[in-house]
CSV table of C-alpha atoms in Angstrom, one decimal:
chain,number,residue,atom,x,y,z
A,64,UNK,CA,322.1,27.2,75.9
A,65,UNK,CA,323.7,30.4,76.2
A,66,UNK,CA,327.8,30.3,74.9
A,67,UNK,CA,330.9,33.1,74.8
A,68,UNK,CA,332.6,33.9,71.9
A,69,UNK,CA,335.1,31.4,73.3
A,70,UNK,CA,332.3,28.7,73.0
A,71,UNK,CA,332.0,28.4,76.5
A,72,UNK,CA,328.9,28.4,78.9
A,73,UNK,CA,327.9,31.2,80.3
A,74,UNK,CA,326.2,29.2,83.3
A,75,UNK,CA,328.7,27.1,85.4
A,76,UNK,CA,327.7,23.6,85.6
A,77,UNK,CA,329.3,20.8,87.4
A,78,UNK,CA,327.8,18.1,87.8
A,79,UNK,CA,328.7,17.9,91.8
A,80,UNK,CA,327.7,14.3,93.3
A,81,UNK,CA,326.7,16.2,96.7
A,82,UNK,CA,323.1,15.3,97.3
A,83,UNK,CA,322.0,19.3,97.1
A,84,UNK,CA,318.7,18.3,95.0
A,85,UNK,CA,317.9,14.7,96.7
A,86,UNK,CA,317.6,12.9,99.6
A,87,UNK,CA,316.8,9.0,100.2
A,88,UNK,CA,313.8,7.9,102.4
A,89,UNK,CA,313.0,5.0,103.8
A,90,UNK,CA,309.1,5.7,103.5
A,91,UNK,CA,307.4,4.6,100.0
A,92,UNK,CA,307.5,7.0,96.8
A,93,UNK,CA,304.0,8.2,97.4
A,94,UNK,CA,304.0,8.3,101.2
A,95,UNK,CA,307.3,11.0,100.8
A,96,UNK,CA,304.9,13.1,98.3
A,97,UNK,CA,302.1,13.4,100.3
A,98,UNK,CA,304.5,14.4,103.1
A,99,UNK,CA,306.6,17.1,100.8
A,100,UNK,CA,302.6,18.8,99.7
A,101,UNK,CA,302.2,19.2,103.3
A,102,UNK,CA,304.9,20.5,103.9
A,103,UNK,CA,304.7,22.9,101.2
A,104,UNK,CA,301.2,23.8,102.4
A,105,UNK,CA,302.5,25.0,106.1
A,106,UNK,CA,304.7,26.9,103.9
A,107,UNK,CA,302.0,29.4,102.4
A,108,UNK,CA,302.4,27.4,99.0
A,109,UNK,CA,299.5,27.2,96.6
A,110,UNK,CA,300.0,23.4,95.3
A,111,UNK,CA,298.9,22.8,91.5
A,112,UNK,CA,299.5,20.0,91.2
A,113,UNK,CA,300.0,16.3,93.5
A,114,UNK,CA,300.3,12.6,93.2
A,115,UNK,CA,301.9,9.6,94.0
A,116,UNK,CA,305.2,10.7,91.7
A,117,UNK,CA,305.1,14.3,91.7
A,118,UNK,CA,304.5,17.8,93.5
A,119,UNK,CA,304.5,21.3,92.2
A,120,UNK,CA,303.5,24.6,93.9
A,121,UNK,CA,304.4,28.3,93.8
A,122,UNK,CA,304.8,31.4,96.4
A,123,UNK,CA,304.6,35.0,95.2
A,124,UNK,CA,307.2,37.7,97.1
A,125,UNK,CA,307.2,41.4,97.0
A,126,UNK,CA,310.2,42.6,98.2
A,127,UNK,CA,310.1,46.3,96.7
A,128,UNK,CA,306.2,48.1,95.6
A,129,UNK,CA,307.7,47.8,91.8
A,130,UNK,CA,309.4,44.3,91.8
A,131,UNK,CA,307.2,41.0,92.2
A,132,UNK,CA,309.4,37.5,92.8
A,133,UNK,CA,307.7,34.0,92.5
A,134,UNK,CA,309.5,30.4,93.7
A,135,UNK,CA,308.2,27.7,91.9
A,136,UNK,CA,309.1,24.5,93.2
A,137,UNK,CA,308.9,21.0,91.9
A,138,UNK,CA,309.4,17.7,93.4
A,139,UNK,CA,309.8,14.0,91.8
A,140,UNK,CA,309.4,10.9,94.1
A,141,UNK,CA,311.2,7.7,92.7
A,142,UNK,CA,310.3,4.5,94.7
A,143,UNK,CA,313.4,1.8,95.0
A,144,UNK,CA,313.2,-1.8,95.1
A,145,UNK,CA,314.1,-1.9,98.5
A,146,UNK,CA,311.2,0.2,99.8
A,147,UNK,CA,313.0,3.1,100.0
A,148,UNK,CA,312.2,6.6,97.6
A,149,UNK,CA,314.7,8.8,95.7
A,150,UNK,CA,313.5,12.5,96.0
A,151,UNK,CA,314.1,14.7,93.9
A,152,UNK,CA,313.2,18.7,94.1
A,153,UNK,CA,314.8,22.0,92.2
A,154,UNK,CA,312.7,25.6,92.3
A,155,UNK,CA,313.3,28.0,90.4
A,156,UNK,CA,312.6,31.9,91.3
A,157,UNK,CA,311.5,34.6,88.7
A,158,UNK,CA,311.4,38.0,89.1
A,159,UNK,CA,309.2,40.6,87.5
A,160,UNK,CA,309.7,44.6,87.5
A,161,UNK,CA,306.3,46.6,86.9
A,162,UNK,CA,306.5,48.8,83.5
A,163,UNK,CA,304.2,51.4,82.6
A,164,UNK,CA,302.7,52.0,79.2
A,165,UNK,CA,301.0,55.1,78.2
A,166,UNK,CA,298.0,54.8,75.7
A,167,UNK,CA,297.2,57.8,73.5
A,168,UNK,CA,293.4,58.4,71.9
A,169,UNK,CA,293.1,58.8,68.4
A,170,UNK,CA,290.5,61.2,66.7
A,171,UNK,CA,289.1,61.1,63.3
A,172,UNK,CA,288.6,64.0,61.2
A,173,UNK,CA,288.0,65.2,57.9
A,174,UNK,CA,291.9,65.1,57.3
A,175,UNK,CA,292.6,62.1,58.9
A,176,UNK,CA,293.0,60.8,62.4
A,177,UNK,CA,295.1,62.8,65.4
A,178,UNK,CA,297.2,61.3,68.7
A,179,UNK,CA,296.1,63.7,71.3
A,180,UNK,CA,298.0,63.3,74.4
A,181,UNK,CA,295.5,62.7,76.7
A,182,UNK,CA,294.5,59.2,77.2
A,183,UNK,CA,295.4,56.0,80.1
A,184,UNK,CA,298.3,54.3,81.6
A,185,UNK,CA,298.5,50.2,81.4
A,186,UNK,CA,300.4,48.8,84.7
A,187,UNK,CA,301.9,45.5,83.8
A,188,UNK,CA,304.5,43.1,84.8
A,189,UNK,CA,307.9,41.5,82.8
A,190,UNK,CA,310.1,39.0,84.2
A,191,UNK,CA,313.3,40.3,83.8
A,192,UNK,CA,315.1,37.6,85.5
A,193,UNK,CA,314.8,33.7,85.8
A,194,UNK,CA,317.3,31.4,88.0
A,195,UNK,CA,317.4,28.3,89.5
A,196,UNK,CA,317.9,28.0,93.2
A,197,UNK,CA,320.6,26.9,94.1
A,198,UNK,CA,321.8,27.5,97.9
A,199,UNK,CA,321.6,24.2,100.1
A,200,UNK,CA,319.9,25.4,102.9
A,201,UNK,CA,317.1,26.2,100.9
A,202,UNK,CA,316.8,22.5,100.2
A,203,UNK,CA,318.3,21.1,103.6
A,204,UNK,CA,315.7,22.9,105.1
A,205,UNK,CA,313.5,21.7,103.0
A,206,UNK,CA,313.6,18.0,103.6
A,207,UNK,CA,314.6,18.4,106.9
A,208,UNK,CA,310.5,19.6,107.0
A,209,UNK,CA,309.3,17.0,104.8
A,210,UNK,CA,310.9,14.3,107.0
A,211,UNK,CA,308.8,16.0,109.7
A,212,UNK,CA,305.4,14.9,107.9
A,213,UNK,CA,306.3,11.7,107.6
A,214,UNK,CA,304.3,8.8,108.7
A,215,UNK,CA,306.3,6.4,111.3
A,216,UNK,CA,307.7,3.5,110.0
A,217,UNK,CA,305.8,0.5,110.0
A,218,UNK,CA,307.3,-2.3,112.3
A,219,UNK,CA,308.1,-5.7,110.6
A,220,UNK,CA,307.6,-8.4,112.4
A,221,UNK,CA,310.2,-10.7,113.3
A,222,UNK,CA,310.5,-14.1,110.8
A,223,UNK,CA,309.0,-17.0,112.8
A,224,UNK,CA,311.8,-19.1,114.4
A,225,UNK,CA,312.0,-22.5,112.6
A,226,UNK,CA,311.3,-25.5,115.0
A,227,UNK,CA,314.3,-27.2,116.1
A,228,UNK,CA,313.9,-30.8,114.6
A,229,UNK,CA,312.6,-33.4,117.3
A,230,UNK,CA,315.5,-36.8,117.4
A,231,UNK,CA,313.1,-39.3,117.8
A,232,UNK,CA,314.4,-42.2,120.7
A,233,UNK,CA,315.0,-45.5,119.5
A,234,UNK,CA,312.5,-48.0,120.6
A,235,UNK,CA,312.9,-49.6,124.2
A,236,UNK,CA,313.3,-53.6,124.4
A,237,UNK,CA,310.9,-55.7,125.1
A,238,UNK,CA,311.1,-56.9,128.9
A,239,UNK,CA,312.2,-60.5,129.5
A,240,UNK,CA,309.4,-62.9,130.1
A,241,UNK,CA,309.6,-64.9,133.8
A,242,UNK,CA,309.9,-68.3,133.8
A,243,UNK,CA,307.5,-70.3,135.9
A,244,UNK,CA,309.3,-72.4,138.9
A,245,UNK,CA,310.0,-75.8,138.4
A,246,UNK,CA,309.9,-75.7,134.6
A,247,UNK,CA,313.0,-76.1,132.8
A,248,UNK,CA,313.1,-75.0,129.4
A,249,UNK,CA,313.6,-77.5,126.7
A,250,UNK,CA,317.0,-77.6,124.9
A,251,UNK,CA,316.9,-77.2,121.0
A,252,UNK,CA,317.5,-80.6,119.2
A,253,UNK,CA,319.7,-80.4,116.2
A,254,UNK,CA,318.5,-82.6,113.3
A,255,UNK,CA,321.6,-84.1,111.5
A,256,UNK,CA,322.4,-83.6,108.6
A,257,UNK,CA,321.2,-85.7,105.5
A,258,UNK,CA,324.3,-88.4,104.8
A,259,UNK,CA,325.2,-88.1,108.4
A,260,UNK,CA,326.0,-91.2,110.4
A,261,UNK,CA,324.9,-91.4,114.4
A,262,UNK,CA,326.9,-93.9,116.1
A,263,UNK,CA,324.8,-96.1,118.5
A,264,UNK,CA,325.6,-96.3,121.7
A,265,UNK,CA,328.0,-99.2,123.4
A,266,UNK,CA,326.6,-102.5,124.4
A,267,UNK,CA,327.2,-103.1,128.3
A,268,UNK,CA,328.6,-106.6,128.8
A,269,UNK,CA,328.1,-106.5,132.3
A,270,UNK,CA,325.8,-109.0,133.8
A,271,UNK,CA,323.2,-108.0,136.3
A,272,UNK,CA,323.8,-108.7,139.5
A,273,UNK,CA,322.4,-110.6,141.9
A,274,UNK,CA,321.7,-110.3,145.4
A,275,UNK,CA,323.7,-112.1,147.9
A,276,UNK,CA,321.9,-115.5,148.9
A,277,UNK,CA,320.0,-116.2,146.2
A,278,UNK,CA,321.2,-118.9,143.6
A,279,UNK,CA,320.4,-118.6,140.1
A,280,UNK,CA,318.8,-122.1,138.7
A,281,UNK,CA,320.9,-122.8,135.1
């Protein structure tokens, strides 16, 4: 890392909490990837590489004939326990300049070799500059597109309703059974019991009667 004399960074770094670099959706980790390399691809990306937890592709720029710019972007899908995925993405843009190098041939001769002046020029390009992007609407925009390439959302369906429980009637009586006419039904006889003593029933000391006229013989 690059520090002052004062021992400070050169680069300011927060540490900000606002959600520039990631966004929650509530689509599966690889689902959200496959959506962010197509969206990438309508882009004019070339992708080099994608799968399930990760996407990275670049797009080349030429602003100026002499200056050449490449964003490289790269994005990291984290699935959650709920369902949901964490995405992450950051890009980075480097710029080159085109330098020219003159070549000289050499000759060899008796006294040595010679640089003659004549000879061919070498085109090539140097980054001279490498930052990390860092404007939110670069990555508002961004997921704003992937959310676009998103599958819909599968429906749930509902949790069966649990069966109200059934109160079961209590048992009806049994009908009465009819009596038949003209029978009368018998009493219950207590037994007594053992030790008991019945008493007998009175003597009558009345004599039977006679009927008028008629005499008795002794």
């Amino acid at each position: 890392m690059p520090f002052s004399k004062r021992g400070e960074m050169l680069a300011a770094e927060t540490f900000d909490s606002d959600g520039t670099y990631s966004r929650t959706f509530d689509r599966g980790a690889d689902q959200v990837c496959e959506a962010s390399r197509r969206a990438l691809l309508s882009q004019g990306y070339v992708v080099s590489r994608s799968d399930a937890s990760m996407v990275e592709a670049n797009k080349n720029f030429q602003p100026e004939p002499e200056v050449h710019e490449q964003v490289a972007i790269r994005v990291s899908c984290v699935g959650q326990t709920s369902g949901d995925a964490w995405v992450f993405a950051s890009a980075t843009q480097d710029r080159y300049n085109l330098r020219k190098s003159n070549t000289s041939a050499s000759v060899g001769t008796a006294l040595g070799s010679l640089s003659l002046p004549f000879g061919s020029t070498d085109d090539s390009l140097v980054r001279v500059a490498s930052l990390t992007v860092q404007d939110p609407n670069f990555y508002r925009s961004f997921f704003k597109l992937v959310e676009r390439y998103l599958p819909p959302p599968v429906k749930k369906p509902p949790p069966p309703a649990s069966k109200p429980v059934e109160e079961v009637p209590p048992p009806a009586p049994e009908p009465l059974q009819p009596q038949p006419v003209g029978e009368t039904v018998p009493m219950p006889v207590e037994t007594p019991a053992a030790g008991t003593v019945v008493p007998s029933a009175p003597a009558s000391d009345a004599k039977p009667k006679t009927e008028a006229g008629t005499s008795t013989t002794p």
